[in-house]
Amino acid sequence: MRKTLTCGVLLCLAARTPAALAAPPDAPSPPDARVEGRAAGYCDWVRGLGEAEAALELAPEVFGAFGAVNTGEAEGGTALGKPKLRVTAGLSYDFVGLYRGHKIHRRAAAECRRHQALSSLQAAVRQGTGLGEDSALEARARVLQDALPRAEALVTALRADLKDGRATLEELNAVQVRLDNLRSLNTDTTLARERLASRPAFPQGQRLESLLEELRAADDAVEVATGSLRRAKAWELSVRGGYDEVFDLDQDVPLFGQVMLTYDLGHLWQGKANARAREGRRRSTLHEVEGVHQEVSELLVELRSRHRTEEARLREVSALVSDLEGQLKEVEALQTREIRRFRDYLLLELARLRAEQAYLTAHLEALTAFLGTPRP
């Protein structure tokens, strides 16, 4: 009965897939839009390696043997029995493999997190003080796209008035200069967006200091998982069972079952060695981590300075926008030629200031997210 139960358990284990046996509960989700290029490729690589290694740990082993054994009654005073053929086949499962497979998945997840944090920090350093400018440029581009058609319509109407003698050349030149400024700003915005698009993207909603902490924690987690794997190799708790028949020998049930526990005494010396390996890894990666930390620290100083400067500029621009909007409301009801020309100037100048206001507002929001600095 015990033999039948043992073989039933082994058959159930064989039917299950390694992924179903031990998928780590905190395994990261597949790469999303924030993780691109090399980071996504690296994560696929380490996860694939981890799944391939864990598959061998989580699945049962199939074994078989054929040979001859001495069994039966001894003949002629010989201490050994007559050789008989023997066939053995079955399944073996090491339950410590569940632990090792889990640690392999955790190590792959930690390596992926480490690379993602490092790639994000390197992308931030590459962008420099332009960090967060993509959303700001997009906000400015939207304002300009709405303002340019109206500005061009104003210039077209003014040219018609000039032909009819209802406008002067000086008035036309003044409006054309303001329109050219808007066009130049739109061109600069387009070029800046294309330049930023060629650089590695920094994930939205991430703080630079948090990424530095994540880099250190993930790097240490890789070594912790690796050390756990080394320690787990000292243990084996396996269940073996299957078919075992010796030919020409009466057997009621040609089945067998066995539970085996083994321990490698080398485990007694692993503790200090693993601790030394963990400390050695920390020192060996310190130069890389601290190098990134220094670059990010310098970038944080520059970004905080720019944050303060742009906050002051945003207050100035917002005050000007409010003032010009008030003037525009006052002159909208007047219909004299001079007032209409002044209204055109106001509209074009207001469009430029609104574009700058949109840029500063979006950029400050992005910088606040990266720096963790509360907006007053």
One Martini backbone bead per residue (centre of mass of N, CA, C, O) as a GRO file, in nm:
protein
  376
    1MET     BB    1   0.059   0.062  -0.022
    2ARG     BB    2   0.300   0.256   0.005
    3LYS     BB    3   0.405   0.210  -0.282
    4THR     BB    4   0.157   0.312  -0.434
    5LEU     BB    5   0.157   0.600  -0.311
    6THR     BB    6   0.437   0.687  -0.406
    7CYS     BB    7   0.383   0.654  -0.714
    8GLY     BB    8   0.146   0.853  -0.725
    9VAL     BB    9   0.303   1.106  -0.646
   10LEU     BB   10   0.510   1.095  -0.883
   11LEU     BB   11   0.302   1.116  -1.114
   12CYS     BB   12   0.196   1.397  -1.035
   13LEU     BB   13   0.468   1.545  -1.063
   14ALA     BB   14   0.511   1.478  -1.368
   15ALA     BB   15   0.243   1.639  -1.465
   16ARG     BB   16   0.384   1.884  -1.376
   17THR     BB   17   0.498   2.191  -1.412
   18PRO     BB   18   0.749   2.397  -1.318
   19ALA     BB   19   0.581   2.662  -1.304
   20ALA     BB   20   0.358   2.539  -1.112
   21LEU     BB   21   0.536   2.459  -0.867
   22ALA     BB   22   0.742   2.744  -0.868
   23ALA     BB   23   0.628   3.053  -0.848
   24PRO     BB   24   0.713   3.351  -0.773
   25PRO     BB   25   0.531   3.591  -0.600
   26ASP     BB   26   0.753   3.844  -0.682
   27ALA     BB   27   0.743   3.848  -0.974
   28PRO     BB   28   0.786   4.031  -1.230
   29SER     BB   29   0.661   4.183  -1.472
   30PRO     BB   30   0.657   4.234  -1.773
   31PRO     BB   31   0.773   4.438  -1.983
   32ASP     BB   32   0.718   4.765  -2.045
   33ALA     BB   33   0.735   5.082  -2.173
   34ARG     BB   34   0.973   5.162  -1.969
   35VAL     BB   35   1.115   4.905  -2.096
   36GLU     BB   36   1.385   4.929  -2.315
   37GLY     BB   37   1.572   4.755  -2.510
   38ARG     BB   38   1.818   4.636  -2.324
   39ALA     BB   39   1.645   4.586  -2.074
   40ALA     BB   40   1.445   4.387  -2.205
   41GLY     BB   41   1.658   4.188  -2.312
   42TYR     BB   42   1.788   4.121  -2.039
   43CYS     BB   43   1.536   4.012  -1.898
   44ASP     BB   44   1.484   3.783  -2.096
   45TRP     BB   45   1.751   3.642  -2.047
   46VAL     BB   46   1.743   3.589  -1.734
   47ARG     BB   47   1.466   3.449  -1.737
   48GLY     BB   48   1.542   3.221  -1.929
   49LEU     BB   49   1.770   3.107  -1.757
   50GLY     BB   50   1.598   3.055  -1.504
   51GLU     BB   51   1.390   2.862  -1.633
   52ALA     BB   52   1.596   2.650  -1.728
   53GLU     BB   53   1.713   2.585  -1.444
   54ALA     BB   54   1.441   2.535  -1.288
   55ALA     BB   55   1.334   2.293  -1.451
   56LEU     BB   56   1.545   2.088  -1.326
   57GLU     BB   57   1.444   2.132  -1.023
   58LEU     BB   58   1.114   2.092  -1.050
   59ALA     BB   59   1.151   1.828  -1.186
   60PRO     BB   60   1.144   1.510  -1.236
   61GLU     BB   61   1.303   1.194  -1.244
   62VAL     BB   62   1.412   0.959  -1.480
   63PHE     BB   63   1.473   0.605  -1.440
   64GLY     BB   64   1.709   0.336  -1.544
   65ALA     BB   65   1.783  -0.029  -1.519
   66PHE     BB   66   2.023  -0.286  -1.632
   67GLY     BB   67   2.099  -0.624  -1.499
   68ALA     BB   68   2.290  -0.809  -1.256
   69VAL     BB   69   2.215  -1.030  -0.976
   70ASN     BB   70   2.268  -1.172  -0.666
   71THR     BB   71   2.047  -1.445  -0.604
   72GLY     BB   72   1.924  -1.660  -0.397
   73GLU     BB   73   2.053  -1.963  -0.367
   74ALA     BB   74   2.316  -2.119  -0.270
   75GLU     BB   75   2.581  -2.311  -0.432
   76GLY     BB   76   2.825  -2.515  -0.323
   77GLY     BB   77   2.892  -2.307  -0.074
   78THR     BB   78   2.830  -2.044  -0.193
   79ALA     BB   79   2.769  -1.711  -0.095
   80LEU     BB   80   2.649  -1.672  -0.371
   81GLY     BB   81   2.426  -1.626  -0.594
   82LYS     BB   82   2.254  -1.642  -0.868
   83PRO     BB   83   2.245  -1.479  -1.148
   84LYS     BB   84   2.011  -1.208  -1.223
   85LEU     BB   85   1.794  -1.036  -1.384
   86ARG     BB   86   1.743  -0.664  -1.387
   87VAL     BB   87   1.468  -0.423  -1.358
   88THR     BB   88   1.471  -0.058  -1.342
   89ALA     BB   89   1.201   0.186  -1.285
   90GLY     BB   90   1.138   0.552  -1.248
   91LEU     BB   91   1.094   0.802  -0.994
   92SER     BB   92   1.242   1.126  -0.894
   93TYR     BB   93   1.221   1.355  -0.603
   94ASP     BB   94   1.338   1.681  -0.508
   95PHE     BB   95   1.226   1.904  -0.267
   96VAL     BB   96   1.464   2.112  -0.275
   97GLY     BB   97   1.407   2.208  -0.569
   98LEU     BB   98   1.191   2.414  -0.495
   99TYR     BB   99   1.384   2.610  -0.358
  100ARG     BB  100   1.585   2.647  -0.590
  101GLY     BB  101   1.383   2.747  -0.803
  102HIS     BB  102   1.294   2.997  -0.646
  103LYS     BB  103   1.580   3.131  -0.631
  104ILE     BB  104   1.623   3.156  -0.934
  105HIS     BB  105   1.389   3.351  -0.982
  106ARG     BB  106   1.487   3.571  -0.785
  107ARG     BB  107   1.755   3.628  -0.924
  108ALA     BB  108   1.638   3.718  -1.197
  109ALA     BB  109   1.468   3.950  -1.082
  110ALA     BB  110   1.709   4.108  -0.960
  111GLU     BB  111   1.868   4.147  -1.223
  112CYS     BB  112   1.648   4.305  -1.364
  113ARG     BB  113   1.620   4.538  -1.160
  114ARG     BB  114   1.911   4.633  -1.175
  115HIS     BB  115   1.912   4.703  -1.481
  116GLN     BB  116   1.679   4.902  -1.479
  117ALA     BB  117   1.802   5.105  -1.281
  118LEU     BB  118   2.062   5.157  -1.441
  119SER     BB  119   1.931   5.246  -1.709
  120SER     BB  120   1.770   5.486  -1.592
  121LEU     BB  121   2.014   5.644  -1.482
  122GLN     BB  122   2.164   5.666  -1.752
  123ALA     BB  123   1.935   5.820  -1.894
  124ALA     BB  124   1.940   6.066  -1.708
  125VAL     BB  125   2.233   6.148  -1.767
  126ARG     BB  126   2.196   6.185  -2.073
  127GLN     BB  127   1.976   6.417  -2.043
  128GLY     BB  128   2.001   6.581  -1.800
  129THR     BB  129   1.851   6.895  -1.795
  130GLY     BB  130   1.629   6.755  -2.000
  131LEU     BB  131   1.467   6.642  -1.786
  132GLY     BB  132   1.122   6.642  -1.866
  133GLU     BB  133   1.100   6.791  -2.159
  134ASP     BB  134   0.896   6.628  -2.327
  135SER     BB  135   0.631   6.729  -2.190
  136ALA     BB  136   0.690   7.033  -2.229
  137LEU     BB  137   0.710   7.032  -2.540
  138GLU     BB  138   0.429   6.921  -2.589
  139ALA     BB  139   0.273   7.156  -2.457
  140ARG     BB  140   0.388   7.378  -2.644
  141ALA     BB  141   0.297   7.253  -2.915
  142ARG     BB  142  -0.010   7.272  -2.866
  143VAL     BB  143  -0.028   7.577  -2.843
  144LEU     BB  144   0.098   7.644  -3.123
  145GLN     BB  145  -0.105   7.486  -3.302
  146ASP     BB  146  -0.343   7.678  -3.215
  147ALA     BB  147  -0.206   7.969  -3.280
  148LEU     BB  148  -0.097   7.981  -3.576
  149PRO     BB  149  -0.354   7.997  -3.755
  150ARG     BB  150  -0.449   8.267  -3.631
  151ALA     BB  151  -0.196   8.433  -3.694
  152GLU     BB  152  -0.207   8.395  -4.004
  153ALA     BB  153  -0.485   8.523  -4.037
  154LEU     BB  154  -0.405   8.804  -3.940
  155VAL     BB  155  -0.192   8.861  -4.163
  156THR     BB  156  -0.378   8.825  -4.404
  157ALA     BB  157  -0.574   9.052  -4.325
  158LEU     BB  158  -0.358   9.278  -4.317
  159ARG     BB  159  -0.281   9.267  -4.616
  160ALA     BB  160  -0.558   9.350  -4.716
  161ASP     BB  161  -0.564   9.622  -4.568
  162LEU     BB  162  -0.315   9.740  -4.713
  163LYS     BB  163  -0.439   9.744  -5.000
  164ASP     BB  164  -0.694   9.927  -4.887
  165GLY     BB  165  -0.565  10.137  -4.664
  166ARG     BB  166  -0.617  10.015  -4.346
  167ALA     BB  167  -0.295   9.987  -4.341
  168THR     BB  168   0.031   9.963  -4.241
  169LEU     BB  169   0.354   9.860  -4.278
  170GLU     BB  170   0.428   9.866  -3.978
  171GLU     BB  171   0.201   9.683  -3.882
  172LEU     BB  172   0.276   9.437  -4.051
  173ASN     BB  173   0.567   9.399  -3.946
  174ALA     BB  174   0.495   9.356  -3.645
  175VAL     BB  175   0.323   9.097  -3.692
  176GLN     BB  176   0.532   8.929  -3.850
  177VAL     BB  177   0.742   8.911  -3.625
  178ARG     BB  178   0.558   8.754  -3.427
  179LEU     BB  179   0.507   8.516  -3.616
  180ASP     BB  180   0.806   8.434  -3.648
  181ASN     BB  181   0.848   8.365  -3.351
  182LEU     BB  182   0.646   8.133  -3.346
  183ARG     BB  183   0.779   7.963  -3.567
  184SER     BB  184   1.055   7.935  -3.432
  185LEU     BB  185   0.949   7.797  -3.176
  186ASN     BB  186   0.830   7.553  -3.325
  187THR     BB  187   1.094   7.452  -3.448
  188ASP     BB  188   1.252   7.416  -3.185
  189THR     BB  189   1.056   7.212  -3.065
  190THR     BB  190   1.085   6.990  -3.279
  191LEU     BB  191   1.392   6.949  -3.253
  192ALA     BB  192   1.394   6.881  -2.948
  193ARG     BB  193   1.212   6.626  -2.970
  194GLU     BB  194   1.398   6.469  -3.162
  195ARG     BB  195   1.646   6.466  -2.977
  196LEU     BB  196   1.508   6.318  -2.734
  197ALA     BB  197   1.414   6.060  -2.895
  198SER     BB  198   1.727   5.954  -2.926
  199ARG     BB  199   1.710   5.905  -2.632
  200PRO     BB  200   1.688   5.764  -2.349
  201ALA     BB  201   1.426   5.676  -2.161
  202PHE     BB  202   1.255   5.799  -1.884
  203PRO     BB  203   1.068   5.697  -1.639
  204GLN     BB  204   0.775   5.760  -1.525
  205GLY     BB  205   0.748   5.827  -1.175
  206GLN     BB  206   1.051   5.852  -1.106
  207ARG     BB  207   1.307   5.848  -0.870
  208LEU     BB  208   1.637   5.892  -0.838
  209GLU     BB  209   1.685   5.800  -0.543
  210SER     BB  210   1.519   5.537  -0.565
  211LEU     BB  211   1.700   5.407  -0.783
  212LEU     BB  212   1.953   5.389  -0.613
  213GLU     BB  213   1.832   5.202  -0.399
  214GLU     BB  214   1.748   4.976  -0.598
  215LEU     BB  215   2.030   4.907  -0.698
  216ARG     BB  216   2.147   4.811  -0.428
  217ALA     BB  217   1.928   4.602  -0.352
  218ALA     BB  218   1.946   4.424  -0.611
  219ASP     BB  219   2.245   4.351  -0.589
  220ASP     BB  220   2.215   4.205  -0.314
  221ALA     BB  221   1.991   4.000  -0.401
  222VAL     BB  222   2.165   3.836  -0.592
  223GLU     BB  223   2.366   3.726  -0.376
  224VAL     BB  224   2.160   3.598  -0.185
  225ALA     BB  225   2.043   3.394  -0.389
  226THR     BB  226   2.314   3.259  -0.458
  227GLY     BB  227   2.382   3.165  -0.169
  228SER     BB  228   2.128   2.988  -0.133
  229LEU     BB  229   2.200   2.790  -0.357
  230ARG     BB  230   2.463   2.685  -0.235
  231ARG     BB  231   2.334   2.574   0.028
  232ALA     BB  232   2.115   2.381  -0.108
  233LYS     BB  233   2.325   2.166  -0.227
  234ALA     BB  234   2.359   2.005   0.058
  235TRP     BB  235   2.064   1.909  -0.004
  236GLU     BB  236   1.844   1.603   0.015
  237LEU     BB  237   1.488   1.529  -0.059
  238SER     BB  238   1.387   1.214  -0.164
  239VAL     BB  239   1.167   1.040  -0.394
  240ARG     BB  240   1.136   0.689  -0.470
  241GLY     BB  241   0.988   0.513  -0.755
  242GLY     BB  242   0.874   0.183  -0.894
  243TYR     BB  243   1.017  -0.057  -1.098
  244ASP     BB  244   1.110  -0.405  -0.971
  245GLU     BB  245   1.271  -0.674  -1.147
  246VAL     BB  246   1.341  -1.021  -1.097
  247PHE     BB  247   1.427  -1.274  -1.267
  248ASP     BB  248   1.335  -1.580  -1.156
  249LEU     BB  249   1.151  -1.431  -0.926
  250ASP     BB  250   0.942  -1.422  -0.670
  251GLN     BB  251   0.686  -1.155  -0.683
  252ASP     BB  252   0.424  -0.984  -0.573
  253VAL     BB  253   0.550  -0.675  -0.596
  254PRO     BB  254   0.730  -0.490  -0.854
  255LEU     BB  255   0.788  -0.263  -0.625
  256PHE     BB  256   0.911   0.069  -0.512
  257GLY     BB  257   1.023   0.266  -0.217
  258GLN     BB  258   1.189   0.592  -0.134
  259VAL     BB  259   1.352   0.774   0.129
  260MET     BB  260   1.593   1.051   0.103
  261LEU     BB  261   1.862   1.187   0.312
  262THR     BB  262   2.103   1.446   0.249
  263TYR     BB  263   2.440   1.564   0.365
  264ASP     BB  264   2.678   1.813   0.329
  265LEU     BB  265   2.955   1.901   0.520
  266GLY     BB  266   3.036   2.165   0.360
  267HIS     BB  267   2.815   2.353   0.489
  268LEU     BB  268   2.983   2.434   0.749
  269TRP     BB  269   3.178   2.635   0.547
  270GLN     BB  270   2.978   2.843   0.395
  271GLY     BB  271   2.911   3.095   0.560
  272LYS     BB  272   3.178   3.262   0.539
  273ALA     BB  273   3.203   3.247   0.232
  274ASN     BB  274   2.937   3.397   0.165
  275ALA     BB  275   3.002   3.657   0.318
  276ARG     BB  276   3.255   3.722   0.150
  277ALA     BB  277   3.109   3.732  -0.124
  278ARG     BB  278   2.914   3.963  -0.056
  279GLU     BB  279   3.131   4.175   0.014
  280GLY     BB  280   3.288   4.155  -0.253
  281ARG     BB  281   3.058   4.247  -0.436
  282ARG     BB  282   3.013   4.522  -0.311
  283ARG     BB  283   3.303   4.626  -0.377
  284SER     BB  284   3.306   4.567  -0.690
  285THR     BB  285   3.032   4.757  -0.737
  286LEU     BB  286   3.095   5.036  -0.613
  287HIS     BB  287   3.213   5.194  -0.851
  288GLU     BB  288   2.964   5.185  -1.030
  289VAL     BB  289   2.755   5.300  -0.831
  290GLU     BB  290   2.916   5.558  -0.746
  291GLY     BB  291   2.940   5.675  -1.027
  292VAL     BB  292   2.638   5.712  -1.066
  293HIS     BB  293   2.589   5.873  -0.806
  294GLN     BB  294   2.761   6.121  -0.883
  295GLU     BB  295   2.608   6.198  -1.141
  296VAL     BB  296   2.328   6.223  -1.005
  297SER     BB  297   2.403   6.436  -0.794
  298GLU     BB  298   2.476   6.657  -0.998
  299LEU     BB  299   2.200   6.655  -1.138
  300LEU     BB  300   2.028   6.734  -0.891
  301VAL     BB  301   2.146   7.013  -0.853
  302GLU     BB  302   2.062   7.125  -1.131
  303LEU     BB  303   1.755   7.065  -1.110
  304ARG     BB  304   1.696   7.232  -0.855
  305SER     BB  305   1.784   7.499  -0.977
  306ARG     BB  306   1.583   7.493  -1.213
  307HIS     BB  307   1.330   7.475  -1.045
  308ARG     BB  308   1.355   7.752  -0.908
  309THR     BB  309   1.375   7.927  -1.164
  310GLU     BB  310   1.103   7.833  -1.300
  311GLU     BB  311   0.916   7.923  -1.078
  312ALA     BB  312   0.972   8.224  -1.107
  313ARG     BB  313   0.900   8.243  -1.410
  314LEU     BB  314   0.607   8.144  -1.387
  315ARG     BB  315   0.505   8.381  -1.221
  316GLU     BB  316   0.566   8.596  -1.433
  317VAL     BB  317   0.405   8.479  -1.672
  318SER     BB  318   0.129   8.458  -1.531
  319ALA     BB  319   0.102   8.761  -1.485
  320LEU     BB  320   0.112   8.843  -1.784
  321VAL     BB  321  -0.128   8.678  -1.881
  322SER     BB  322  -0.339   8.810  -1.701
  323ASP     BB  323  -0.296   9.098  -1.806
  324LEU     BB  324  -0.352   9.044  -2.113
  325GLU     BB  325  -0.635   8.924  -2.075
  326GLY     BB  326  -0.755   9.182  -1.958
  327GLN     BB  327  -0.696   9.366  -2.203
  328LEU     BB  328  -0.850   9.198  -2.414
  329LYS     BB  329  -1.134   9.236  -2.293
  330GLU     BB  330  -1.139   9.550  -2.324
  331VAL     BB  331  -1.085   9.555  -2.656
  332GLU     BB  332  -1.305   9.371  -2.789
  333ALA     BB  333  -1.542   9.595  -2.795
  334LEU     BB  334  -1.366   9.752  -2.976
  335GLN     BB  335  -1.363   9.901  -3.335
  336THR     BB  336  -1.112  10.031  -3.390
  337ARG     BB  337  -0.827  10.024  -3.566
  338GLU     BB  338  -0.623  10.059  -3.334
  339ILE     BB  339  -0.747   9.842  -3.151
  340ARG     BB  340  -0.717   9.602  -3.344
  341ARG     BB  341  -0.409   9.610  -3.357
  342PHE     BB  342  -0.363   9.573  -3.055
  343ARG     BB  343  -0.507   9.299  -3.043
  344ASP     BB  344  -0.309   9.147  -3.226
  345TYR     BB  345  -0.064   9.181  -3.049
  346LEU     BB  346  -0.185   9.041  -2.801
  347LEU     BB  347  -0.237   8.763  -2.926
  348LEU     BB  348   0.059   8.697  -3.001
  349GLU     BB  349   0.185   8.740  -2.721
  350LEU     BB  350  -0.004   8.541  -2.570
  351ALA     BB  351   0.085   8.288  -2.721
  352ARG     BB  352   0.379   8.289  -2.626
  353LEU     BB  353   0.321   8.286  -2.318
  354ARG     BB  354   0.150   8.024  -2.314
  355ALA     BB  355   0.375   7.841  -2.414
  356GLU     BB  356   0.565   7.898  -2.175
  357GLN     BB  357   0.369   7.816  -1.953
  358ALA     BB  358   0.331   7.520  -2.040
  359TYR     BB  359   0.625   7.439  -2.018
  360LEU     BB  360   0.675   7.509  -1.717
  361THR     BB  361   0.452   7.339  -1.592
  362ALA     BB  362   0.539   7.058  -1.704
  363HIS     BB  363   0.835   7.065  -1.605
  364LEU     BB  364   0.779   7.094  -1.301
  365GLU     BB  365   0.621   6.832  -1.272
  366ALA     BB  366   0.851   6.646  -1.360
  367LEU     BB  367   1.065   6.738  -1.153
  368THR     BB  368   0.900   6.665  -0.903
  369ALA     BB  369   0.895   6.360  -0.962
  370PHE     BB  370   1.210   6.318  -0.967
  371LEU     BB  371   1.277   6.481  -0.684
  372GLY     BB  372   1.044   6.517  -0.460
  373THR     BB  373   0.939   6.817  -0.484
  374PRO     BB  374   0.735   7.030  -0.349
  375ARG     BB  375   0.495   7.234  -0.443
  376PRO     BB  376   0.385   7.559  -0.347
   0.00000   0.00000   0.00000
